[in-house]
mmCIF file with all atom_site columns, C-alpha atoms in Angstrom:
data_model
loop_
_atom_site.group_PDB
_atom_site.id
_atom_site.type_symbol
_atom_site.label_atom_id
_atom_site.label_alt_id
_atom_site.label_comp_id
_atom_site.label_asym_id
_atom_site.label_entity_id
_atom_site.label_seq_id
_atom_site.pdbx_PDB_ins_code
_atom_site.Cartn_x
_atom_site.Cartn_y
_atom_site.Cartn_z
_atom_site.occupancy
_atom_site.B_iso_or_equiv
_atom_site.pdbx_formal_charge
_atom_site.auth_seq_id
_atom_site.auth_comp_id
_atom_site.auth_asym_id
_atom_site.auth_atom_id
_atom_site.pdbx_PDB_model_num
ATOM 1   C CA . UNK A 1 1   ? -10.158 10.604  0.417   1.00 0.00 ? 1   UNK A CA 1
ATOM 2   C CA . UNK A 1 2   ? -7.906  10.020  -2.672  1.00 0.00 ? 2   UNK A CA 1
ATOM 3   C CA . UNK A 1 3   ? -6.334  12.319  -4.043  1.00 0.00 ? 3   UNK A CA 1
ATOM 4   C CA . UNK A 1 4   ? -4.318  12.735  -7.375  1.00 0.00 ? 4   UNK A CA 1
ATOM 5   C CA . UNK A 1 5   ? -1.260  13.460  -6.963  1.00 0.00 ? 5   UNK A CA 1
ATOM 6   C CA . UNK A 1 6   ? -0.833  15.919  -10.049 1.00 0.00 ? 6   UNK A CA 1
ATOM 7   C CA . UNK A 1 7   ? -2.728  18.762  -8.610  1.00 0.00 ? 7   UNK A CA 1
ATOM 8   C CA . UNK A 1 8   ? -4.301  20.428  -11.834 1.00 0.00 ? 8   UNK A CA 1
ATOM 9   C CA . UNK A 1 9   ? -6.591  17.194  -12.370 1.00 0.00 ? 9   UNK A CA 1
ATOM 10  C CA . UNK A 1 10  ? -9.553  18.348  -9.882  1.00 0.00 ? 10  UNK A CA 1
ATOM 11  C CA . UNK A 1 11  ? -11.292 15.708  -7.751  1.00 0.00 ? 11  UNK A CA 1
ATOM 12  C CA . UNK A 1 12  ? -12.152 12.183  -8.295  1.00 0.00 ? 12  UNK A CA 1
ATOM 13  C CA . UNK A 1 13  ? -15.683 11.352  -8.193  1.00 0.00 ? 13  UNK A CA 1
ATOM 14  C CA . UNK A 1 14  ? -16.974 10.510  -4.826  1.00 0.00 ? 14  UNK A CA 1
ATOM 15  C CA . UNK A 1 15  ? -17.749 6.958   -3.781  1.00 0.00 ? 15  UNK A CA 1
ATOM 16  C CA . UNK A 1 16  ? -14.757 5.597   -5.962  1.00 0.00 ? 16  UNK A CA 1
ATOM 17  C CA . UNK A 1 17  ? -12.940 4.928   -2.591  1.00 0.00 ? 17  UNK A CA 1
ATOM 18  C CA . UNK A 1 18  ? -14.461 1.732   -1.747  1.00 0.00 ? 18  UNK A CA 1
ATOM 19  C CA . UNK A 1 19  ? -14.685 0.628   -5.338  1.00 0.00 ? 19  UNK A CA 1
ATOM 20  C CA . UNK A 1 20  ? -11.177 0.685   -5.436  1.00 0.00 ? 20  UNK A CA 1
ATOM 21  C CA . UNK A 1 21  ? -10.823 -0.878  -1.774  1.00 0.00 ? 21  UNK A CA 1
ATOM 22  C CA . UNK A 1 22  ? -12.910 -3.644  -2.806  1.00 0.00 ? 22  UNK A CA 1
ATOM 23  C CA . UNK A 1 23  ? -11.171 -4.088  -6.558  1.00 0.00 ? 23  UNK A CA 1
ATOM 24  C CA . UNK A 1 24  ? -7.817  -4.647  -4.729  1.00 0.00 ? 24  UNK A CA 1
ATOM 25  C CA . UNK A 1 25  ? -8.980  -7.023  -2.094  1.00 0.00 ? 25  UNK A CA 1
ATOM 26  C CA . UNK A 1 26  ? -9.892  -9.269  -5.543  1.00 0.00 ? 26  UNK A CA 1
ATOM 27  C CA . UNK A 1 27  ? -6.300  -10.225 -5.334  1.00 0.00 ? 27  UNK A CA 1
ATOM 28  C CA . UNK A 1 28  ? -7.264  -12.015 -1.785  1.00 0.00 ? 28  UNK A CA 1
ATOM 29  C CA . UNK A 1 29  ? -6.633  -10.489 2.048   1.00 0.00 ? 29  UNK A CA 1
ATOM 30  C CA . UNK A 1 30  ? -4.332  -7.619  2.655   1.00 0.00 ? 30  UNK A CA 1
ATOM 31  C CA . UNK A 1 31  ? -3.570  -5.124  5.424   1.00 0.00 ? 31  UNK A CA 1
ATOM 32  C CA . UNK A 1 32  ? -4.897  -1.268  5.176   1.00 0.00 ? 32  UNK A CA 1
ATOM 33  C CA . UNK A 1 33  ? -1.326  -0.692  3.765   1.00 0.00 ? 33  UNK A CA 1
ATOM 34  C CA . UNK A 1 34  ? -1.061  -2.835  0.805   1.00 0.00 ? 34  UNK A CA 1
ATOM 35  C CA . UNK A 1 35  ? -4.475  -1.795  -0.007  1.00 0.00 ? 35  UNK A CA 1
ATOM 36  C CA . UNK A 1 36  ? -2.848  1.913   -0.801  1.00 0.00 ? 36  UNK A CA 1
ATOM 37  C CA . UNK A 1 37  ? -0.154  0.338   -2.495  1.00 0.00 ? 37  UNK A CA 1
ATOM 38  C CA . UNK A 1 38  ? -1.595  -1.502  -4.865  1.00 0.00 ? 38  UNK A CA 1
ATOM 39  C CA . UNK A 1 39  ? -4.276  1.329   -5.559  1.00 0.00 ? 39  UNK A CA 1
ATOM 40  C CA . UNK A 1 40  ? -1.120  3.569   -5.798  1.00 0.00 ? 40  UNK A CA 1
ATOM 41  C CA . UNK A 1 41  ? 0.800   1.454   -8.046  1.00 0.00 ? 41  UNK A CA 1
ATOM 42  C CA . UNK A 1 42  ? -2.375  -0.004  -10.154 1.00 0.00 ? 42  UNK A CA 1
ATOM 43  C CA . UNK A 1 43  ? -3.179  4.023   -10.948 1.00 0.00 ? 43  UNK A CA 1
ATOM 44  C CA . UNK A 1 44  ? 0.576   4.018   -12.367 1.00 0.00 ? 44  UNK A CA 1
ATOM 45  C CA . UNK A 1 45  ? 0.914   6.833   -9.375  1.00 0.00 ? 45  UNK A CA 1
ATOM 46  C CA . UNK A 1 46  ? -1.901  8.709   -9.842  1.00 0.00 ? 46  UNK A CA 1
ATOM 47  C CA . UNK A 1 47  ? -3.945  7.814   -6.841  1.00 0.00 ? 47  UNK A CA 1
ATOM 48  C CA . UNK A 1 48  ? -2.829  8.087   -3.600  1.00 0.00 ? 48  UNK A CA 1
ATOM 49  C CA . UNK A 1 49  ? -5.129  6.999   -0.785  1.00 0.00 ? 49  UNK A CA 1
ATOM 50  C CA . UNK A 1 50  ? -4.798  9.030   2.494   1.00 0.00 ? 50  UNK A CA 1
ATOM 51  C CA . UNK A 1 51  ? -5.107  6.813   5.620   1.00 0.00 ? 51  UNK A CA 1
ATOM 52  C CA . UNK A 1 52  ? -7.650  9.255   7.537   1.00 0.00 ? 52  UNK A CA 1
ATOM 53  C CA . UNK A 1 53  ? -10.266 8.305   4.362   1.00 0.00 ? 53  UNK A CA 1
ATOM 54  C CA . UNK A 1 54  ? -8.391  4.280   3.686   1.00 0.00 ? 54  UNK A CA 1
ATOM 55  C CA . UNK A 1 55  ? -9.172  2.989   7.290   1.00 0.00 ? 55  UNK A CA 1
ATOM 56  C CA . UNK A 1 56  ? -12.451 4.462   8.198   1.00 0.00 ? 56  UNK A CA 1
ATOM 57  C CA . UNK A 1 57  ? -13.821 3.063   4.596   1.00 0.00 ? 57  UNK A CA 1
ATOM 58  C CA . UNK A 1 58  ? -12.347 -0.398  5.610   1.00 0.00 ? 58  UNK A CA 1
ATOM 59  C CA . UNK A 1 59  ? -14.076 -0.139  8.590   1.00 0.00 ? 59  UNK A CA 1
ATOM 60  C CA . UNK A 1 60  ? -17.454 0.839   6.804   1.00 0.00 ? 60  UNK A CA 1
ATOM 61  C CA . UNK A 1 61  ? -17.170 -1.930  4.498   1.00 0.00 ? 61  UNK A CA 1
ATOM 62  C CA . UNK A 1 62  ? -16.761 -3.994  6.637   1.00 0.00 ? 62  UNK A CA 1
ATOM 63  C CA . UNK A 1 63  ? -19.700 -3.230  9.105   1.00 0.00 ? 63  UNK A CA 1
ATOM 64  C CA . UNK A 1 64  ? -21.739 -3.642  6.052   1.00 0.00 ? 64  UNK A CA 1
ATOM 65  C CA . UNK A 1 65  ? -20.657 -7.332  6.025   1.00 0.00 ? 65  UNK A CA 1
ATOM 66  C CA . UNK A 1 66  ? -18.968 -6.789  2.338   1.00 0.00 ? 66  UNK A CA 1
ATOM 67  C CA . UNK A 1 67  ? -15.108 -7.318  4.174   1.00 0.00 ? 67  UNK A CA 1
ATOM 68  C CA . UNK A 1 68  ? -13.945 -9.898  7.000   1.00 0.00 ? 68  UNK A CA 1
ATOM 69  C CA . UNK A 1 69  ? -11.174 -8.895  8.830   1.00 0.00 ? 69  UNK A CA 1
ATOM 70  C CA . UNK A 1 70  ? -8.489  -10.904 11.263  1.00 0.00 ? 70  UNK A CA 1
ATOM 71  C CA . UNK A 1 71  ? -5.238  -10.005 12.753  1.00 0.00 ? 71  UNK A CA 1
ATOM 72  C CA . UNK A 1 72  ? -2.036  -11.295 10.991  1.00 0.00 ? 72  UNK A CA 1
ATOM 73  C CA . UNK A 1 73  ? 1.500   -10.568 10.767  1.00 0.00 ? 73  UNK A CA 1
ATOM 74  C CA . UNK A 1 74  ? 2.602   -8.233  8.248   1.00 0.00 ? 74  UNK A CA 1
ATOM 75  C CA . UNK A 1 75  ? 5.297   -9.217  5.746   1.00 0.00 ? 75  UNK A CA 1
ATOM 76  C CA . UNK A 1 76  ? 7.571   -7.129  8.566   1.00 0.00 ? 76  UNK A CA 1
ATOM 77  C CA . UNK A 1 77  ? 6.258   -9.659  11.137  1.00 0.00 ? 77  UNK A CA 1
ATOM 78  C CA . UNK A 1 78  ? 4.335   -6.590  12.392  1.00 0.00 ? 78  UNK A CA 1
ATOM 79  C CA . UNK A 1 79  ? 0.796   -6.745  13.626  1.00 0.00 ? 79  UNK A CA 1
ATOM 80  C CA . UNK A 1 80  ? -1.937  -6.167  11.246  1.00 0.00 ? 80  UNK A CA 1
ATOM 81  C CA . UNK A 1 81  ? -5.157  -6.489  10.197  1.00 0.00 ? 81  UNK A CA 1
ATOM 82  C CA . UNK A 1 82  ? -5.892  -8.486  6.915   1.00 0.00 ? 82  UNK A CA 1
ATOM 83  C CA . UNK A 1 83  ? -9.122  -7.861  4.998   1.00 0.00 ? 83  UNK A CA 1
ATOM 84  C CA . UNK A 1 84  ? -10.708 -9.710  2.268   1.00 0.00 ? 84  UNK A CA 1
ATOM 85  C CA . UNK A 1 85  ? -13.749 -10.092 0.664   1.00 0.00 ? 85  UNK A CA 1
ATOM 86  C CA . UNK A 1 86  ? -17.085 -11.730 1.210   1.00 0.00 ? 86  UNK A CA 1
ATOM 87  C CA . UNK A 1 87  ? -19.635 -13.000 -1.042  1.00 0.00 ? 87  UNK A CA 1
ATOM 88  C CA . UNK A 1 88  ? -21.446 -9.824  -0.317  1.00 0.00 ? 88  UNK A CA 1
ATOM 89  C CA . UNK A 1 89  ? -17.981 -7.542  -1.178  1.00 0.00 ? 89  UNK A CA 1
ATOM 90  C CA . UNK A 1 90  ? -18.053 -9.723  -4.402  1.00 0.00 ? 90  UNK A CA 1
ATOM 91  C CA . UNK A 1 91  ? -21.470 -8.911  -5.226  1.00 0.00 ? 91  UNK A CA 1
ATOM 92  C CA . UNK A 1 92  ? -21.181 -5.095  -4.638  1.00 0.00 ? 92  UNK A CA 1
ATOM 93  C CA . UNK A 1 93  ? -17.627 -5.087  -6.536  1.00 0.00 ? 93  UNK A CA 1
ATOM 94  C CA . UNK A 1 94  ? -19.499 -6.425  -9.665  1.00 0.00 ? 94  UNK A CA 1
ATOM 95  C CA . UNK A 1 95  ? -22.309 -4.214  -9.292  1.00 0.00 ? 95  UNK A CA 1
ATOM 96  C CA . UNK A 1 96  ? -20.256 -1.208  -8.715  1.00 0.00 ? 96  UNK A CA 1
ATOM 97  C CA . UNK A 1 97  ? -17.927 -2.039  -11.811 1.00 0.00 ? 97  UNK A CA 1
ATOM 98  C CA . UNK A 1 98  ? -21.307 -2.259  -13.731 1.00 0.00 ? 98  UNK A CA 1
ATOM 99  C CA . UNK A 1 99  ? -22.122 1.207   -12.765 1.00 0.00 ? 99  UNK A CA 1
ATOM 100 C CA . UNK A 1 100 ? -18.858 2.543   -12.915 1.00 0.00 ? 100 UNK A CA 1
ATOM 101 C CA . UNK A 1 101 ? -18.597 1.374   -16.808 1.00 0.00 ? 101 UNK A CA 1
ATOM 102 C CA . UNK A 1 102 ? -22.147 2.968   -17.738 1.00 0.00 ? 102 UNK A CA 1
ATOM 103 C CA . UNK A 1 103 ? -21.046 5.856   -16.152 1.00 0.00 ? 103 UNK A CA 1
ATOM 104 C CA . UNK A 1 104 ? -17.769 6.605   -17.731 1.00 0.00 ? 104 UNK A CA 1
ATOM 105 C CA . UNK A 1 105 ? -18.954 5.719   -20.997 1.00 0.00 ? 105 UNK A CA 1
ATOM 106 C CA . UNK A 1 106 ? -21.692 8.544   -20.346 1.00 0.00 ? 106 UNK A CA 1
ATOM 107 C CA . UNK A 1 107 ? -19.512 11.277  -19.460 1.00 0.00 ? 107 UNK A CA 1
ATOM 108 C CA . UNK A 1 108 ? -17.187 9.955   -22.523 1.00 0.00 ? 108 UNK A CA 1
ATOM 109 C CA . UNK A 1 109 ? -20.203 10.632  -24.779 1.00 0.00 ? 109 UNK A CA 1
ATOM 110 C CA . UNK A 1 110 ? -20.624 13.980  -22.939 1.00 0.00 ? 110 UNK A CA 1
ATOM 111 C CA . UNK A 1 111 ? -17.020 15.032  -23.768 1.00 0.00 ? 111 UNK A CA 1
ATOM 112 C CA . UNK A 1 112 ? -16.780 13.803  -27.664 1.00 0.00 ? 112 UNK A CA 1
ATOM 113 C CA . UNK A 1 113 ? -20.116 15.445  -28.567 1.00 0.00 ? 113 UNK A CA 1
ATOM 114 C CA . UNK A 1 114 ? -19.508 18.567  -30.605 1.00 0.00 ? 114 UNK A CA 1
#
């Protein structure tokens, strides 16, 4: 699960997770690690992605064919496993941005209307 880590913002909306998984994995393959990073870092240190939600989404993903995955060394020469995307994982990406856009432009409207 992410979570934010100033408390007093309440929770993110569900299914963002593997959004964000696949958004990072744009950049090309990376280890479970580097995945939290640059979600960390990207959200200027607002989102921080637990490991007990990161790797079981990585392994959803990629049972549903939208990440490949292969072992590789780490930049610490340690063992890890490097996911990227397939032509399926670019497909959903787009059509979850889609949605994602609609949907916060909704809830904007919601919140400016008087």
């Amino acid at each position: 699960m992410l979570r934010e880590e100033q408390t007093d913002s309440g929770d993110l909306i569900q299914g963002t997770l593997e959004m964000l998984v696949l958004k990072a994995l744009t950049r090309g393959p990376l280890h479970g690690y580097a995945v939290a990073e640059w979600i960390h870092q990207t959200s200027q240190q607002l989102l921080k992605v637990e490991e007990g939600a990161l790797y079981p989404a990585l392994h959803r993903l990629e049972l549903r064919g939208l990440l490949k995955a292969e072992w590789g060394a780490s930049e610490n020469n340690r063992r890890a496993k490097f996911y990227q995307l397939t032509a399926e994982g670019k497909k959903k990406l787009n059509a979850e941005s889609q949605r994602w856009a609609r949907l916060s432009a909704a809830v904007a409207f919601v919140m400016q209307a008087s």
